[in-house]
Short mmCIF file of C-alpha atoms (C1' of nucleotides) in Angstrom, two decimals:
data_model
loop_
_atom_site.label_atom_id
_atom_site.label_comp_id
_atom_site.label_asym_id
_atom_site.label_seq_id
_atom_site.Cartn_x
_atom_site.Cartn_y
_atom_site.Cartn_z
CA MET A 1 -0.22 -0.13 0.20
CA SER A 2 1.12 3.31 -0.75
CA PHE A 3 2.32 6.00 1.47
CA ALA A 4 -0.72 8.21 1.07
CA SER A 5 -2.99 5.13 1.10
CA LYS A 6 -1.84 4.08 4.62
CA LEU A 7 -2.11 8.06 6.04
CA ILE A 8 -5.85 8.15 4.92
CA ASP A 9 -6.24 4.95 6.73
CA TRP A 10 -4.48 6.39 9.45
CA TYR A 11 -6.47 9.00 9.48
CA SER A 12 -10.26 7.74 8.62
CA GLU A 13 -9.60 6.34 12.24
CA TYR A 14 -7.70 8.31 14.58
CA GLY A 15 -8.23 11.87 12.92
CA ARG A 16 -9.90 14.82 14.60
CA ASP A 17 -13.30 16.30 14.01
CA LEU A 18 -12.68 19.84 13.52
CA PRO A 19 -15.45 22.33 12.94
CA TRP A 20 -13.94 23.84 9.55
CA ARG A 21 -13.61 20.07 8.10
CA ASN A 22 -17.77 19.97 8.11
CA THR A 23 -17.69 22.07 4.97
CA HIS A 24 -16.09 23.22 1.30
CA ASN A 25 -17.04 26.97 1.90
CA PRO A 26 -13.86 28.48 0.84
CA TYR A 27 -14.22 31.74 2.99
CA ILE A 28 -15.10 28.94 5.86
CA ILE A 29 -11.76 27.35 5.51
CA TRP A 30 -9.92 30.73 4.35
CA LEU A 31 -10.77 32.05 8.19
CA SER A 32 -9.73 28.88 9.80
CA GLU A 33 -6.27 28.60 7.74
CA ILE A 34 -5.40 32.31 8.50
CA ILE A 35 -6.24 31.88 12.60
CA LEU A 36 -4.25 28.41 12.44
CA GLN A 37 -0.88 30.28 11.02
CA GLN A 38 1.94 29.88 13.90
CA THR A 39 -1.27 29.19 16.01
CA ARG A 40 -2.54 25.98 17.93
CA VAL A 41 -6.01 24.81 17.11
CA GLU A 42 -6.77 24.68 20.35
CA GLN A 43 -5.64 28.41 20.75
CA GLY A 44 -7.48 29.41 17.70
CA MET A 45 -11.27 27.59 18.14
CA PRO A 46 -12.27 30.49 20.21
CA TYR A 47 -11.44 32.72 17.27
CA PHE A 48 -12.70 30.68 14.43
CA TYR A 49 -16.32 30.92 16.33
CA ARG A 50 -16.31 34.18 16.99
CA PHE A 51 -15.32 35.86 13.97
CA LEU A 52 -17.85 33.01 11.61
CA GLU A 53 -20.40 34.35 13.90
CA HIS A 54 -19.39 37.97 13.37
CA TYR A 55 -18.99 38.09 9.88
CA PRO A 56 -20.97 34.52 8.37
CA THR A 57 -20.31 35.58 4.80
CA VAL A 58 -17.00 37.56 3.03
CA THR A 59 -19.08 40.30 2.43
CA LYS A 60 -19.22 41.31 5.54
CA PHE A 61 -16.33 40.88 6.47
CA ALA A 62 -15.38 43.38 4.03
CA GLU A 63 -17.99 45.58 5.12
CA ALA A 64 -16.63 45.68 8.70
CA PRO A 65 -14.14 48.49 10.13
CA GLU A 66 -11.00 47.55 10.35
CA GLU A 67 -10.84 48.56 14.54
CA ASP A 68 -13.66 45.80 14.63
CA ILE A 69 -11.65 43.17 13.01
CA LEU A 70 -8.46 43.71 14.97
CA ARG A 71 -10.49 43.78 18.39
CA LEU A 72 -11.68 40.62 17.52
CA TRP A 73 -8.54 39.32 17.06
CA GLN A 74 -7.54 41.10 19.54
CA GLY A 75 -4.74 38.62 21.82
CA LEU A 76 -3.86 36.18 19.27
CA GLY A 77 -0.97 38.02 17.96
CA TYR A 78 0.55 38.18 14.47
CA TYR A 79 -2.09 41.08 13.66
CA SER A 80 -0.82 41.55 10.56
CA ARG A 81 -2.99 38.46 9.53
CA ALA A 82 -5.88 40.84 10.96
CA ARG A 83 -5.33 43.84 8.93
CA ASN A 84 -4.82 41.35 5.63
CA MET A 85 -7.31 39.54 6.08
CA HIS A 86 -9.70 42.50 5.80
CA LYS A 87 -7.33 43.26 2.70
CA ALA A 88 -8.26 39.96 0.73
CA ALA A 89 -11.94 40.61 2.12
CA LYS A 90 -12.04 43.63 0.13
CA ARG A 91 -10.43 42.46 -2.71
CA VAL A 92 -12.98 39.12 -2.81
CA GLN A 93 -15.50 41.93 -2.67
CA ASP A 94 -13.82 43.79 -5.36
CA ASP A 95 -12.05 41.82 -7.63
CA PHE A 96 -14.29 38.72 -7.08
CA ALA A 97 -17.74 39.94 -7.29
CA GLY A 98 -18.23 38.53 -3.36
CA TYR A 99 -17.39 35.04 -4.56
CA PHE A 100 -14.34 33.68 -2.69
CA PRO A 101 -11.73 32.09 -5.07
CA THR A 102 -10.93 28.59 -4.68
CA SER A 103 -7.97 27.91 -7.29
CA TYR A 104 -4.78 28.13 -6.13
CA ALA A 105 -3.70 30.63 -8.50
CA ASP A 106 -6.61 33.17 -7.41
CA VAL A 107 -5.86 32.25 -3.80
CA ILE A 108 -2.31 33.14 -3.57
CA THR A 109 -2.81 36.70 -5.14
CA LEU A 110 -4.65 37.47 -1.87
CA PRO A 111 -2.82 39.43 0.57
CA GLY A 112 -1.72 36.97 3.80
CA VAL A 113 -2.34 33.88 1.32
CA GLY A 114 1.17 32.16 0.93
CA GLU A 115 1.83 28.80 -0.40
CA TYR A 116 0.69 26.98 2.57
CA THR A 117 -2.80 28.48 2.74
CA ALA A 118 -3.43 28.53 -0.77
CA ALA A 119 -2.81 24.79 -1.09
CA ALA A 120 -4.67 24.28 1.89
CA ILE A 121 -7.62 26.45 0.55
CA ALA A 122 -7.34 25.03 -3.01
CA SER A 123 -7.36 21.27 -2.04
CA PHE A 124 -10.24 21.34 0.77
CA SER A 125 -12.55 23.49 -1.06
CA VAL A 126 -12.22 21.86 -4.79
CA ASN A 127 -9.54 19.03 -4.56
CA GLU A 128 -7.30 21.11 -6.40
CA PRO A 129 -3.67 18.38 -5.97
CA LYS A 130 -1.68 21.00 -4.36
CA ALA A 131 0.17 19.65 -1.56
CA VAL A 132 0.24 21.64 1.81
CA VAL A 133 3.83 21.78 3.24
CA ASP A 134 3.61 23.11 6.73
CA GLY A 135 5.52 22.09 10.35
CA ASN A 136 3.81 19.22 10.57
CA VAL A 137 4.78 17.96 6.97
CA TYR A 138 8.62 18.60 7.38
CA ARG A 139 8.68 16.88 9.97
CA VAL A 140 7.02 13.78 8.74
CA LEU A 141 8.80 13.50 5.74
CA SER A 142 11.97 14.69 7.39
CA ARG A 143 11.61 11.78 9.71
CA TYR A 144 10.17 9.18 7.24
CA PHE A 145 13.02 9.53 4.74
CA GLY A 146 15.63 10.43 6.95
CA ILE A 147 16.37 13.90 5.15
CA ALA A 148 18.88 15.89 7.35
CA GLU A 149 18.64 18.94 4.91
CA ALA A 150 17.32 22.19 7.09
CA ILE A 151 13.75 22.97 6.74
CA ASN A 152 14.43 27.08 7.17
CA SER A 153 16.81 26.93 4.27
CA THR A 154 15.97 28.12 0.67
CA ASN A 155 17.40 24.78 -0.52
CA GLY A 156 15.63 22.61 2.25
CA LYS A 157 12.07 23.99 1.26
CA LYS A 158 12.17 23.40 -2.24
CA GLN A 159 13.27 19.87 -1.70
CA PHE A 160 10.32 19.36 0.73
CA ALA A 161 7.93 20.85 -1.36
CA ALA A 162 8.59 18.64 -4.09
CA LEU A 163 8.58 15.82 -2.49
CA ALA A 164 5.24 16.24 -0.71
CA GLN A 165 3.98 17.43 -4.02
CA GLU A 166 5.05 13.69 -4.96
CA LEU A 167 3.61 12.04 -2.33
CA LEU A 168 0.23 14.07 -2.73
CA ASP A 169 -2.64 11.32 -3.34
CA LYS A 170 -4.19 13.21 -6.72
CA ASP A 171 -7.35 11.72 -6.72
CA ARG A 172 -7.73 12.41 -2.91
CA PRO A 173 -6.09 15.96 -2.50
CA GLY A 174 -7.81 17.34 0.25
CA ILE A 175 -8.06 14.66 2.68
CA TYR A 176 -4.57 13.58 2.21
CA ASN A 177 -3.51 16.91 3.25
CA GLN A 178 -5.52 16.88 6.23
CA ALA A 179 -4.32 13.47 6.87
CA ILE A 180 -0.08 13.98 7.04
CA MET A 181 -1.27 17.11 8.77
CA ASP A 182 -2.88 15.46 11.81
CA PHE A 183 -0.72 12.74 11.56
CA GLY A 184 2.30 15.33 12.62
CA ALA A 185 -0.02 16.55 14.91
CA ILE A 186 -0.50 13.83 17.06
CA GLN A 187 1.71 10.89 16.33
CA CYS A 188 4.74 11.90 14.79
CA LYS A 189 4.43 14.92 17.68
CA PRO A 190 7.52 17.01 17.90
CA LYS A 191 8.58 15.64 21.02
CA ASN A 192 8.36 12.20 22.57
CA PRO A 193 6.54 10.77 19.08
CA TYR A 194 4.73 7.51 19.52
CA CYS A 195 6.87 5.56 16.98
CA GLU A 196 6.20 1.86 19.24
CA THR A 197 2.58 2.19 17.75
CA CYS A 198 3.23 4.15 14.28
CA ILE A 199 2.12 2.84 10.70
CA PHE A 200 5.30 3.43 9.80
CA ARG A 201 7.30 2.13 12.50
CA LEU A 202 9.36 -0.40 9.71
CA ASP A 203 9.38 2.52 6.58
CA CYS A 204 10.92 5.43 8.65
CA VAL A 205 14.31 5.92 8.31
CA ALA A 206 14.94 8.36 11.03
CA TYR A 207 13.36 5.35 13.57
CA ALA A 208 15.73 2.91 11.83
CA LEU A 209 18.60 4.77 12.30
CA ASP A 210 17.52 5.80 15.97
CA ARG A 211 17.41 9.56 14.88
CA VAL A 212 14.02 10.61 15.32
CA ALA A 213 14.60 13.31 18.39
CA GLU A 214 17.30 14.83 16.00
CA LEU A 215 15.02 15.61 12.95
CA PRO A 216 13.62 17.93 11.35
CA ILE A 217 16.86 19.85 11.43
CA LYS A 218 16.16 23.65 11.73
CA LEU A 219 18.87 26.55 11.42
CA LYS A 220 18.71 28.62 14.42
CA GLY A 221 17.56 32.31 14.51
CA LYS A 222 18.51 35.40 15.51
CA LYS A 223 18.27 35.94 19.73
CA SER A 224 15.60 38.28 20.93
CA LYS A 225 16.65 41.86 22.06
CA ASN A 226 15.83 43.51 25.25
CA ARG A 227 13.36 46.70 24.87
CA TYR A 228 12.49 48.83 28.01
CA PHE A 229 8.51 50.03 27.58
CA HIS A 230 7.16 52.85 30.28
CA TYR A 231 3.83 53.08 30.12
CA PHE A 232 1.78 56.32 31.58
CA ILE A 233 -1.74 56.29 32.94
CA VAL A 234 -3.45 59.65 32.61
CA ARG A 235 -6.82 59.88 33.46
CA GLU A 236 -8.55 63.06 33.23
CA GLN A 237 -12.31 64.02 33.89
CA GLY A 238 -13.36 60.35 33.47
CA LYS A 239 -11.03 59.81 30.27
CA MET A 240 -8.13 58.35 29.99
CA LEU A 241 -4.76 59.16 27.44
CA MET A 242 -4.68 56.45 24.94
CA ALA A 243 -1.91 56.20 22.08
CA LYS A 244 -2.11 54.30 18.98
CA ARG A 245 0.98 52.43 17.79
CA GLU A 246 2.68 53.36 14.30
CA GLU A 247 3.29 50.63 11.12
CA GLY A 248 7.19 49.40 11.79
CA ASP A 249 7.23 47.73 14.61
CA VAL A 250 5.12 45.39 16.80
CA TRP A 251 1.80 45.95 17.35
CA ALA A 252 1.02 48.48 14.46
CA ASN A 253 -2.35 50.08 14.75
CA LEU A 254 -3.04 48.69 18.30
CA TYR A 255 -3.64 51.10 20.91
CA GLU A 256 -1.80 51.05 24.26
CA PHE A 257 -1.18 53.62 26.85
CA PRO A 258 1.65 56.69 25.41
CA SER A 259 4.54 55.64 26.24
CA ILE A 260 8.84 56.32 26.08
CA GLU A 261 11.38 53.49 25.46
CA THR A 262 14.82 53.54 26.77
CA ALA A 263 17.68 51.81 25.84
CA GLN A 264 18.15 50.72 28.80
CA GLU A 265 16.21 49.94 32.33
CA VAL A 266 15.56 53.13 34.04
CA ALA A 267 14.84 53.71 37.90
CA VAL A 268 12.00 55.86 38.69
CA ASP A 269 13.70 58.71 40.07
CA GLN A 270 15.78 59.37 36.82
CA LEU A 271 13.14 58.59 34.46
CA GLN A 272 12.32 62.57 34.09
CA ASP A 273 15.96 62.64 32.71
CA GLN A 274 15.53 60.76 29.92
CA PRO A 275 15.44 63.13 27.08
CA GLU A 276 12.58 61.47 25.18
CA PHE A 277 10.70 62.12 28.18
CA GLN A 278 11.28 65.54 27.95
CA HIS A 279 10.07 65.26 25.06
CA TYR A 280 6.76 64.50 25.72
CA PHE A 281 6.23 65.60 29.02
CA GLU A 282 6.92 69.06 31.24
CA ASN A 283 9.60 68.12 33.97
CA GLY A 284 7.91 67.83 37.53
CA LEU A 285 5.02 65.44 36.43
CA MET A 286 4.50 62.94 39.83
CA LEU A 287 4.74 59.73 38.77
CA THR A 288 3.61 56.92 40.44
CA PRO A 289 4.75 53.31 40.00
CA VAL A 290 2.07 50.64 39.26
CA GLY A 291 3.60 47.11 40.21
CA SER A 292 6.70 45.90 39.66
CA VAL A 293 8.60 45.45 36.04
CA VAL A 294 6.46 43.23 33.80
CA LYS A 295 7.96 41.14 31.29
CA HIS A 296 6.34 40.26 27.92
CA VAL A 297 8.19 37.83 26.16
CA LEU A 298 7.58 37.81 22.00
CA SER A 299 9.29 35.61 19.67
CA HIS A 300 12.00 38.18 18.68
CA GLN A 301 11.78 40.28 22.00
CA ASN A 302 12.14 40.85 25.12
CA ILE A 303 9.77 43.78 26.77
CA HIS A 304 10.28 45.12 29.58
CA ALA A 305 7.27 47.06 30.97
CA ARG A 306 6.71 49.85 33.81
CA PHE A 307 3.91 51.38 34.11
CA TYR A 308 3.44 54.58 35.81
CA VAL A 309 0.40 57.02 36.86
CA VAL A 310 0.57 60.34 36.22
CA GLU A 311 -0.96 62.66 38.88
CA SER A 312 -1.02 66.26 36.91
CA ALA A 313 -2.43 65.37 33.44
CA ALA A 314 -2.37 69.16 32.77
CA ASP A 315 1.18 69.88 31.47
CA ILE A 316 1.61 66.61 29.06
CA LYS A 317 2.21 67.97 25.48
CA THR A 318 -0.65 66.08 24.16
CA THR A 319 -0.78 68.63 20.87
CA LYS A 320 2.41 67.08 19.76
CA ASN A 321 1.41 63.38 19.45
CA ASN A 322 -0.49 61.43 18.02
CA TRP A 323 -2.71 60.78 21.66
CA ASP A 324 -6.35 61.20 22.63
CA TYR A 325 -8.44 60.97 25.39
CA PHE A 326 -10.92 58.51 25.42
CA LEU A 327 -13.78 57.88 27.25
CA LEU A 328 -13.23 55.15 29.50
CA GLU A 329 -16.12 52.94 27.95
CA LYS A 330 -14.59 53.48 24.58
CA ILE A 331 -11.33 52.03 25.43
CA ASP A 332 -12.95 48.78 26.19
CA LYS A 333 -13.92 49.08 22.55
CA LEU A 334 -10.22 49.79 21.40
CA ALA A 335 -8.16 47.03 19.49
CA LYS A 336 -5.07 46.79 22.41
CA HIS A 337 -2.33 44.33 22.60
CA LYS A 338 -1.86 41.70 25.13
CA LEU A 339 0.17 43.68 27.30
CA ILE A 340 -2.22 46.35 27.58
CA PHE A 341 -5.65 44.18 27.89
CA SER A 342 -4.08 42.40 30.52
CA PHE A 343 -2.87 45.33 32.74
CA LEU A 344 -6.25 46.50 32.93
CA GLU A 345 -7.41 43.23 33.78
CA ARG A 346 -5.61 43.26 36.83
CA ASN A 347 -5.99 46.73 37.80
CA GLU A 348 -9.98 47.41 37.12
CA TYR A 349 -9.98 50.14 39.35
CA LEU A 350 -8.56 52.23 36.93
CA THR A 351 -10.78 52.02 34.26
CA ASN A 352 -13.45 51.89 37.54
CA PRO A 353 -15.35 55.17 37.25
CA ASP A 354 -16.24 55.28 40.65
CA PHE A 355 -12.60 55.16 41.33
"C1'" DA B 1 19.10 34.72 2.63
"C1'" DA B 2 17.32 37.41 7.05
"C1'" DA B 3 15.07 39.92 9.74
"C1'" DC B 4 10.76 40.94 11.33
"C1'" DC B 5 5.77 39.94 12.96
"C1'" DG B 6 2.64 37.85 18.98
"C1'" DG B 7 1.03 34.64 22.42
"C1'" DG B 8 0.67 30.64 24.45
"C1'" DG B 9 2.12 25.43 25.97
"C1'" DA B 10 4.65 21.70 26.40
"C1'" DT B 11 9.04 20.22 27.50
"C1'" DA C 1 15.17 27.89 29.28
"C1'" DT C 2 13.83 26.64 24.47
"C1'" DC C 3 11.30 24.59 20.61
"C1'" DC C 4 7.30 25.00 17.59
"C1'" DC C 5 2.36 25.68 16.99
"C1'" DA C 6 -2.59 24.20 10.13
"C1'" DG C 7 3.48 30.80 7.84
"C1'" DG C 8 3.61 35.28 5.52
"C1'" DT C 9 5.97 39.73 4.00
"C1'" DT C 10 9.74 42.96 4.07
"C1'" DT C 11 14.07 44.11 3.46
#
DNA sequence: AAACCGGGGAT
DNA sequence: ATCCCAGGTTT
């Protein structure tokens, strides 16, 4: 029996019953695939239901304000996915008359859709024979064939893509693609895979050579950098000062408290000596630290955040910045990043008008 | 080719 | 502390 047939048989017995698998609707499949990029199924699941409920069609998605979409996305990370989804939905509305495309060639032209997602949508919706190559596929193939080529090198990616396409079951591409990903997620896991009960136990090169734990091989990336953020909580007449982040850095377009960044850790009593601080604030503000340093770890940077309550709001140069006062109820509606809304959740008194 | 872009869970 | 998750875009 072929590699593909064994995999599909395994899938029919052990595969997961996931909500986006009970449809051929390319819009619903697209929704699930974008959400699941670099995201665990369990983490993405509630967001999938949330988006489908708010936007049952791509037309509804296209008509929504970006603010609403970002707010629904709040906490999921990689926020460019949400911004790209909105652009993609508008393109479907304009260039495809509101009918979500299903061909690989059409779908890959949409922002936020790369080779993996285009193959997933085309194969799941209309069985176009395009092999998906995601983290699961790299792992299964590198182990089964004993391929030591790095999965994040240009050469390695090309090799694995060609091999995946060759192995694809051309008569059942949709089910095959789901099968190999589920197999990687459930059986051929990154750590402690279930080799003893594996259907490929006798064929797997890595298992025969006792090299399962070493594969796949991945080149190490750059180390994370440390950044030091100082957030200022400014309340004035039932409103709070908020700032929208610019593009070109983390958390683009998301709201947070006004802040400055310093190159190093700075003591509270020296903060007002920083040039950045003096650029935005008058000297002599009364700063009351709230809590201690919050470490927020991202994939490529460690953020050390401090929060200060500013007692006298009058002297702040808000007109020179993109800072605005928002009613406390309105702040709840703003799309914020995790560091900010988890702070607000921990300090509900800050948003309580009765405070 | 390498850097950038989040947040969370498993080990 | 490290890895990795149904990756994609920009430089």
